[in-house]
Amino acid sequence: MARTQRARIRTAGLQPAQVLAGLASLAFLVFGIVGFTRTGLADFAGHSDATVLGFSVNPLYNLGFVVLGAIGLLLTFGSGRSRVFGLLTFAAFGALFVWGLMITGTVSTNPVSQAGNPFDLNGPDNWLHLGLAALGLVIAVLPARHKVLLPEDEEETVVADRADSATVVEPLPNDGSRRRPKHEKSPTVAREERPPGLAH
């Protein structure tokens, strides 16, 4: 029988990106929910004196963390999806970091100054956003753990082999004549079965 064996490389078990994405998502959810307990829903996109761990928050900012955390939890059920969450986190907080630099005057030119400060960003928030953007990038580029899997041998049946396997060989007789398969008829029988006109 001809056999073929192919090694397949697949991701093995729970991936580091999934674990990190899950923990980050839970942290975002908790941060957002705690923020809502401090700010309530009043003045949704306005200034608030409430803080969480020293970071300025308002209802819109809290909602952003809750939404991102919920999306993250949904995406942690796959290695590739966890990396998508990492890229999303990197893009979102990277943009907030740059915008916060403009709002706080670190970067003098603010092309979106007419939008105001709906997330109530301040200096400490900028450093938080920088750290979270870096975390998202780490999640996105974390290598996956792989495992080499050897599947069961795949048998390919060859027609010639199949024909040979159906042949049963008789044991050698005592007179030393050659072995003859059972399905092969003896010369005597073959001559007797020839049509009348072909026999010589």
PDB file of C-alpha atoms in Angstrom:
ATOM      1  CA  MET A   1       0.000   0.000   0.000  1.00  0.00           C
ATOM      2  CA  ALA A   2       1.195   3.486  -0.782  1.00  0.00           C
ATOM      3  CA  ARG A   3       1.067   5.783   2.231  1.00  0.00           C
ATOM      4  CA  THR A   4       1.376   9.531   2.434  1.00  0.00           C
ATOM      5  CA  GLN A   5       2.085  11.426   5.642  1.00  0.00           C
ATOM      6  CA  ARG A   6       1.914  15.186   5.916  1.00  0.00           C
ATOM      7  CA  ALA A   7       2.858  17.216   8.969  1.00  0.00           C
ATOM      8  CA  ARG A   8       0.514  20.096   9.751  1.00  0.00           C
ATOM      9  CA  ILE A   9       1.409  23.083  11.897  1.00  0.00           C
ATOM     10  CA  ARG A  10      -1.477  24.489  13.908  1.00  0.00           C
ATOM     11  CA  THR A  11      -1.898  26.835  16.847  1.00  0.00           C
ATOM     12  CA  ALA A  12      -1.928  24.872  20.080  1.00  0.00           C
ATOM     13  CA  GLY A  13      -4.207  25.705  22.983  1.00  0.00           C
ATOM     14  CA  LEU A  14      -4.876  29.089  24.525  1.00  0.00           C
ATOM     15  CA  GLN A  15      -2.608  31.701  22.962  1.00  0.00           C
ATOM     16  CA  PRO A  16      -0.756  34.468  24.877  1.00  0.00           C
ATOM     17  CA  ALA A  17      -2.530  37.092  22.751  1.00  0.00           C
ATOM     18  CA  GLN A  18      -5.897  35.696  23.848  1.00  0.00           C
ATOM     19  CA  VAL A  19      -4.961  35.784  27.536  1.00  0.00           C
ATOM     20  CA  LEU A  20      -3.640  39.338  27.351  1.00  0.00           C
ATOM     21  CA  ALA A  21      -6.592  40.529  25.288  1.00  0.00           C
ATOM     22  CA  GLY A  22      -9.035  38.967  27.742  1.00  0.00           C
ATOM     23  CA  LEU A  23      -7.377  40.595  30.760  1.00  0.00           C
ATOM     24  CA  ALA A  24      -7.228  43.979  29.011  1.00  0.00           C
ATOM     25  CA  SER A  25     -10.898  43.715  28.015  1.00  0.00           C
ATOM     26  CA  LEU A  26     -11.948  42.974  31.594  1.00  0.00           C
ATOM     27  CA  ALA A  27      -9.869  45.914  32.840  1.00  0.00           C
ATOM     28  CA  PHE A  28     -11.522  48.234  30.284  1.00  0.00           C
ATOM     29  CA  LEU A  29     -14.975  47.084  31.356  1.00  0.00           C
ATOM     30  CA  VAL A  30     -14.230  47.585  35.045  1.00  0.00           C
ATOM     31  CA  PHE A  31     -12.682  51.007  34.405  1.00  0.00           C
ATOM     32  CA  GLY A  32     -15.686  52.140  32.387  1.00  0.00           C
ATOM     33  CA  ILE A  33     -18.254  50.846  34.883  1.00  0.00           C
ATOM     34  CA  VAL A  34     -16.443  52.420  37.842  1.00  0.00           C
ATOM     35  CA  GLY A  35     -16.278  55.635  35.827  1.00  0.00           C
ATOM     36  CA  PHE A  36     -20.052  55.617  35.404  1.00  0.00           C
ATOM     37  CA  THR A  37     -20.472  55.258  39.161  1.00  0.00           C
ATOM     38  CA  ARG A  38     -18.416  58.477  39.555  1.00  0.00           C
ATOM     39  CA  THR A  39     -19.930  60.565  36.784  1.00  0.00           C
ATOM     40  CA  GLY A  40     -23.418  59.262  36.202  1.00  0.00           C
ATOM     41  CA  LEU A  41     -24.943  60.132  32.821  1.00  0.00           C
ATOM     42  CA  ALA A  42     -25.304  63.903  33.241  1.00  0.00           C
ATOM     43  CA  ASP A  43     -23.330  66.257  30.968  1.00  0.00           C
ATOM     44  CA  PHE A  44     -22.484  63.315  28.720  1.00  0.00           C
ATOM     45  CA  ALA A  45     -19.645  64.871  26.697  1.00  0.00           C
ATOM     46  CA  GLY A  46     -18.788  67.787  28.962  1.00  0.00           C
ATOM     47  CA  HIS A  47     -16.224  68.507  31.631  1.00  0.00           C
ATOM     48  CA  SER A  48     -16.329  66.475  34.836  1.00  0.00           C
ATOM     49  CA  ASP A  49     -14.308  66.749  38.021  1.00  0.00           C
ATOM     50  CA  ALA A  50     -14.624  62.991  38.602  1.00  0.00           C
ATOM     51  CA  THR A  51     -11.527  60.841  38.327  1.00  0.00           C
ATOM     52  CA  VAL A  52     -10.741  57.114  38.343  1.00  0.00           C
ATOM     53  CA  LEU A  53      -7.248  56.202  39.552  1.00  0.00           C
ATOM     54  CA  GLY A  54      -6.270  59.829  39.019  1.00  0.00           C
ATOM     55  CA  PHE A  55      -7.463  59.944  35.399  1.00  0.00           C
ATOM     56  CA  SER A  56     -10.143  62.397  34.334  1.00  0.00           C
ATOM     57  CA  VAL A  57     -13.345  60.745  33.106  1.00  0.00           C
ATOM     58  CA  ASN A  58     -16.753  61.747  31.782  1.00  0.00           C
ATOM     59  CA  PRO A  59     -19.730  59.616  30.632  1.00  0.00           C
ATOM     60  CA  LEU A  60     -18.625  59.530  26.972  1.00  0.00           C
ATOM     61  CA  TYR A  61     -15.120  58.458  27.988  1.00  0.00           C
ATOM     62  CA  ASN A  62     -16.573  55.742  30.227  1.00  0.00           C
ATOM     63  CA  LEU A  63     -18.789  54.506  27.415  1.00  0.00           C
ATOM     64  CA  GLY A  64     -15.769  54.181  25.140  1.00  0.00           C
ATOM     65  CA  PHE A  65     -14.035  51.916  27.657  1.00  0.00           C
ATOM     66  CA  VAL A  66     -17.141  49.768  28.155  1.00  0.00           C
ATOM     67  CA  VAL A  67     -17.676  49.336  24.400  1.00  0.00           C
ATOM     68  CA  LEU A  68     -14.018  48.506  23.750  1.00  0.00           C
ATOM     69  CA  GLY A  69     -13.994  46.034  26.642  1.00  0.00           C
ATOM     70  CA  ALA A  70     -17.133  44.298  25.371  1.00  0.00           C
ATOM     71  CA  ILE A  71     -15.704  44.046  21.849  1.00  0.00           C
ATOM     72  CA  GLY A  72     -12.475  42.681  23.288  1.00  0.00           C
ATOM     73  CA  LEU A  73     -14.258  39.914  25.188  1.00  0.00           C
ATOM     74  CA  LEU A  74     -16.030  38.850  22.003  1.00  0.00           C
ATOM     75  CA  LEU A  75     -12.765  38.782  20.078  1.00  0.00           C
ATOM     76  CA  THR A  76     -10.731  36.805  22.606  1.00  0.00           C
ATOM     77  CA  PHE A  77     -12.193  33.472  21.467  1.00  0.00           C
ATOM     78  CA  GLY A  78      -9.681  33.196  18.647  1.00  0.00           C
ATOM     79  CA  SER A  79      -5.983  33.857  18.237  1.00  0.00           C
ATOM     80  CA  GLY A  80      -6.410  35.933  15.080  1.00  0.00           C
ATOM     81  CA  ARG A  81      -9.375  37.849  16.482  1.00  0.00           C
ATOM     82  CA  SER A  82      -7.373  38.706  19.603  1.00  0.00           C
ATOM     83  CA  ARG A  83      -4.767  40.309  17.368  1.00  0.00           C
ATOM     84  CA  VAL A  84      -7.514  42.301  15.646  1.00  0.00           C
ATOM     85  CA  PHE A  85      -8.532  43.558  19.088  1.00  0.00           C
ATOM     86  CA  GLY A  86      -4.892  44.524  19.704  1.00  0.00           C
ATOM     87  CA  LEU A  87      -4.802  46.538  16.490  1.00  0.00           C
ATOM     88  CA  LEU A  88      -8.116  48.185  17.374  1.00  0.00           C
ATOM     89  CA  THR A  89      -6.803  49.116  20.824  1.00  0.00           C
ATOM     90  CA  PHE A  90      -3.582  50.457  19.338  1.00  0.00           C
ATOM     91  CA  ALA A  91      -5.450  52.598  16.793  1.00  0.00           C
ATOM     92  CA  ALA A  92      -8.029  53.938  19.259  1.00  0.00           C
ATOM     93  CA  PHE A  93      -5.656  54.906  22.064  1.00  0.00           C
ATOM     94  CA  GLY A  94      -2.948  56.023  19.674  1.00  0.00           C
ATOM     95  CA  ALA A  95      -5.415  58.505  18.168  1.00  0.00           C
ATOM     96  CA  LEU A  96      -6.518  59.650  21.641  1.00  0.00           C
ATOM     97  CA  PHE A  97      -2.887  60.113  22.657  1.00  0.00           C
ATOM     98  CA  VAL A  98      -2.139  62.367  19.676  1.00  0.00           C
ATOM     99  CA  TRP A  99      -5.393  64.274  20.152  1.00  0.00           C
ATOM    100  CA  GLY A 100      -4.668  64.705  23.858  1.00  0.00           C
ATOM    101  CA  LEU A 101      -1.242  66.159  23.041  1.00  0.00           C
ATOM    102  CA  MET A 102      -2.971  68.721  20.853  1.00  0.00           C
ATOM    103  CA  ILE A 103      -5.608  69.555  23.467  1.00  0.00           C
ATOM    104  CA  THR A 104      -3.085  70.011  26.280  1.00  0.00           C
ATOM    105  CA  GLY A 105      -0.860  72.188  24.089  1.00  0.00           C
ATOM    106  CA  THR A 106       2.054  69.768  23.847  1.00  0.00           C
ATOM    107  CA  VAL A 107       1.544  69.880  20.089  1.00  0.00           C
ATOM    108  CA  SER A 108       0.756  73.483  19.195  1.00  0.00           C
ATOM    109  CA  THR A 109      -1.336  72.827  16.079  1.00  0.00           C
ATOM    110  CA  ASN A 110      -4.712  71.189  16.644  1.00  0.00           C
ATOM    111  CA  PRO A 111      -6.491  70.601  13.320  1.00  0.00           C
ATOM    112  CA  VAL A 112      -9.632  69.419  15.123  1.00  0.00           C
ATOM    113  CA  SER A 113      -9.802  72.173  17.736  1.00  0.00           C
ATOM    114  CA  GLN A 114     -13.383  72.943  16.672  1.00  0.00           C
ATOM    115  CA  ALA A 115     -14.393  69.537  18.090  1.00  0.00           C
ATOM    116  CA  GLY A 116     -13.498  70.751  21.580  1.00  0.00           C
ATOM    117  CA  ASN A 117     -12.669  68.187  24.262  1.00  0.00           C
ATOM    118  CA  PRO A 118     -15.592  65.705  24.332  1.00  0.00           C
ATOM    119  CA  PHE A 119     -13.580  63.057  26.221  1.00  0.00           C
ATOM    120  CA  ASP A 120     -12.392  65.568  28.846  1.00  0.00           C
ATOM    121  CA  LEU A 121      -8.741  64.656  28.206  1.00  0.00           C
ATOM    122  CA  ASN A 122      -5.893  65.994  30.342  1.00  0.00           C
ATOM    123  CA  GLY A 123      -2.154  65.418  30.804  1.00  0.00           C
ATOM    124  CA  PRO A 124      -2.317  62.169  32.860  1.00  0.00           C
ATOM    125  CA  ASP A 125      -4.822  60.767  30.349  1.00  0.00           C
ATOM    126  CA  ASN A 126      -2.241  61.177  27.599  1.00  0.00           C
ATOM    127  CA  TRP A 127       0.219  58.887  29.376  1.00  0.00           C
ATOM    128  CA  LEU A 128      -2.534  56.352  30.013  1.00  0.00           C
ATOM    129  CA  HIS A 129      -3.415  56.359  26.325  1.00  0.00           C
ATOM    130  CA  LEU A 130       0.216  55.950  25.325  1.00  0.00           C
ATOM    131  CA  GLY A 131       0.549  52.913  27.577  1.00  0.00           C
ATOM    132  CA  LEU A 132      -2.692  51.362  26.317  1.00  0.00           C
ATOM    133  CA  ALA A 133      -1.665  51.936  22.705  1.00  0.00           C
ATOM    134  CA  ALA A 134       1.603  50.114  23.441  1.00  0.00           C
ATOM    135  CA  LEU A 135      -0.371  47.290  25.071  1.00  0.00           C
ATOM    136  CA  GLY A 136      -2.557  46.973  21.985  1.00  0.00           C
ATOM    137  CA  LEU A 137       0.531  46.767  19.780  1.00  0.00           C
ATOM    138  CA  VAL A 138       1.994  44.018  21.975  1.00  0.00           C
ATOM    139  CA  ILE A 139      -1.235  42.009  21.718  1.00  0.00           C
ATOM    140  CA  ALA A 140      -1.240  42.439  17.940  1.00  0.00           C
ATOM    141  CA  VAL A 141       2.322  41.174  17.433  1.00  0.00           C
ATOM    142  CA  LEU A 142       2.543  38.455  20.093  1.00  0.00           C
ATOM    143  CA  PRO A 143       3.675  35.243  18.387  1.00  0.00           C
ATOM    144  CA  ALA A 144       1.368  32.262  18.498  1.00  0.00           C
ATOM    145  CA  ARG A 145       2.435  28.974  20.025  1.00  0.00           C
ATOM    146  CA  HIS A 146       2.401  26.295  17.344  1.00  0.00           C
ATOM    147  CA  LYS A 147       2.333  22.529  17.486  1.00  0.00           C
ATOM    148  CA  VAL A 148       3.307  20.096  14.748  1.00  0.00           C
ATOM    149  CA  LEU A 149       0.494  17.609  14.247  1.00  0.00           C
ATOM    150  CA  LEU A 150       1.012  14.333  12.411  1.00  0.00           C
ATOM    151  CA  PRO A 151      -2.371  13.101  11.152  1.00  0.00           C
ATOM    152  CA  GLU A 152      -3.091   9.424  10.670  1.00  0.00           C
ATOM    153  CA  ASP A 153      -1.559   7.931   7.559  1.00  0.00           C
ATOM    154  CA  GLU A 154      -3.690   8.522   4.529  1.00  0.00           C
ATOM    155  CA  GLU A 155      -3.803   5.392   2.460  1.00  0.00           C
ATOM    156  CA  GLU A 156      -3.933   5.650  -1.295  1.00  0.00           C
ATOM    157  CA  THR A 157      -5.115   2.409  -2.888  1.00  0.00           C
ATOM    158  CA  VAL A 158      -3.395   1.547  -6.153  1.00  0.00           C
ATOM    159  CA  VAL A 159      -5.349  -0.561  -8.612  1.00  0.00           C
ATOM    160  CA  ALA A 160      -2.434  -2.894  -9.189  1.00  0.00           C
ATOM    161  CA  ASP A 161      -1.976  -3.399  -5.453  1.00  0.00           C
ATOM    162  CA  ARG A 162      -5.655  -4.127  -5.046  1.00  0.00           C
ATOM    163  CA  ALA A 163      -5.491  -6.821  -7.733  1.00  0.00           C
ATOM    164  CA  ASP A 164      -2.451  -8.391  -6.125  1.00  0.00           C
ATOM    165  CA  SER A 165      -4.094  -8.445  -2.706  1.00  0.00           C
ATOM    166  CA  ALA A 166      -6.988 -10.492  -4.122  1.00  0.00           C
ATOM    167  CA  THR A 167      -4.688 -13.242  -5.349  1.00  0.00           C
ATOM    168  CA  VAL A 168      -4.350 -16.283  -3.092  1.00  0.00           C
ATOM    169  CA  VAL A 169      -1.345 -18.505  -3.737  1.00  0.00           C
ATOM    170  CA  GLU A 170      -1.581 -22.239  -3.243  1.00  0.00           C
ATOM    171  CA  PRO A 171       1.192 -24.003  -1.341  1.00  0.00           C
ATOM    172  CA  LEU A 172       3.810 -25.876  -3.348  1.00  0.00           C
ATOM    173  CA  PRO A 173       2.762 -29.433  -4.141  1.00  0.00           C
ATOM    174  CA  ASN A 174       5.064 -32.310  -3.311  1.00  0.00           C
ATOM    175  CA  ASP A 175       6.203 -32.800  -6.907  1.00  0.00           C
ATOM    176  CA  GLY A 176       8.008 -29.421  -6.894  1.00  0.00           C
ATOM    177  CA  SER A 177       5.895 -27.751  -9.608  1.00  0.00           C
ATOM    178  CA  ARG A 178       5.486 -23.985  -9.475  1.00  0.00           C
ATOM    179  CA  ARG A 179       2.842 -22.230  -7.342  1.00  0.00           C
ATOM    180  CA  ARG A 180      -0.284 -21.168  -9.174  1.00  0.00           C
ATOM    181  CA  PRO A 181      -2.875 -18.675  -7.967  1.00  0.00           C
ATOM    182  CA  LYS A 182      -6.298 -20.145  -7.259  1.00  0.00           C
ATOM    183  CA  HIS A 183      -8.019 -17.894  -9.756  1.00  0.00           C
ATOM    184  CA  GLU A 184      -5.656 -19.055 -12.537  1.00  0.00           C
ATOM    185  CA  LYS A 185      -6.866 -22.225 -14.233  1.00  0.00           C
ATOM    186  CA  SER A 186      -4.557 -25.096 -15.051  1.00  0.00           C
ATOM    187  CA  PRO A 187      -3.502 -25.578 -18.689  1.00  0.00           C
ATOM    188  CA  THR A 188      -5.555 -28.786 -18.899  1.00  0.00           C
ATOM    189  CA  VAL A 189      -8.752 -27.092 -17.755  1.00  0.00           C
ATOM    190  CA  ALA A 190      -8.090 -24.178 -20.047  1.00  0.00           C
ATOM    191  CA  ARG A 191      -7.747 -26.482 -23.099  1.00  0.00           C
ATOM    192  CA  GLU A 192     -10.980 -28.258 -22.258  1.00  0.00           C
ATOM    193  CA  GLU A 193     -12.916 -25.010 -22.122  1.00  0.00           C
ATOM    194  CA  ARG A 194     -11.745 -23.755 -25.521  1.00  0.00           C
ATOM    195  CA  PRO A 195     -14.480 -23.618 -28.138  1.00  0.00           C
ATOM    196  CA  PRO A 196     -14.558 -26.563 -30.588  1.00  0.00           C
ATOM    197  CA  GLY A 197     -12.778 -25.215 -33.700  1.00  0.00           C
ATOM    198  CA  LEU A 198      -9.944 -23.594 -31.752  1.00  0.00           C
ATOM    199  CA  ALA A 199      -8.566 -26.748 -30.176  1.00  0.00           C
ATOM    200  CA  HIS A 200      -5.342 -28.096 -31.786  1.00  0.00           C
TER     201      HIS A 200
END
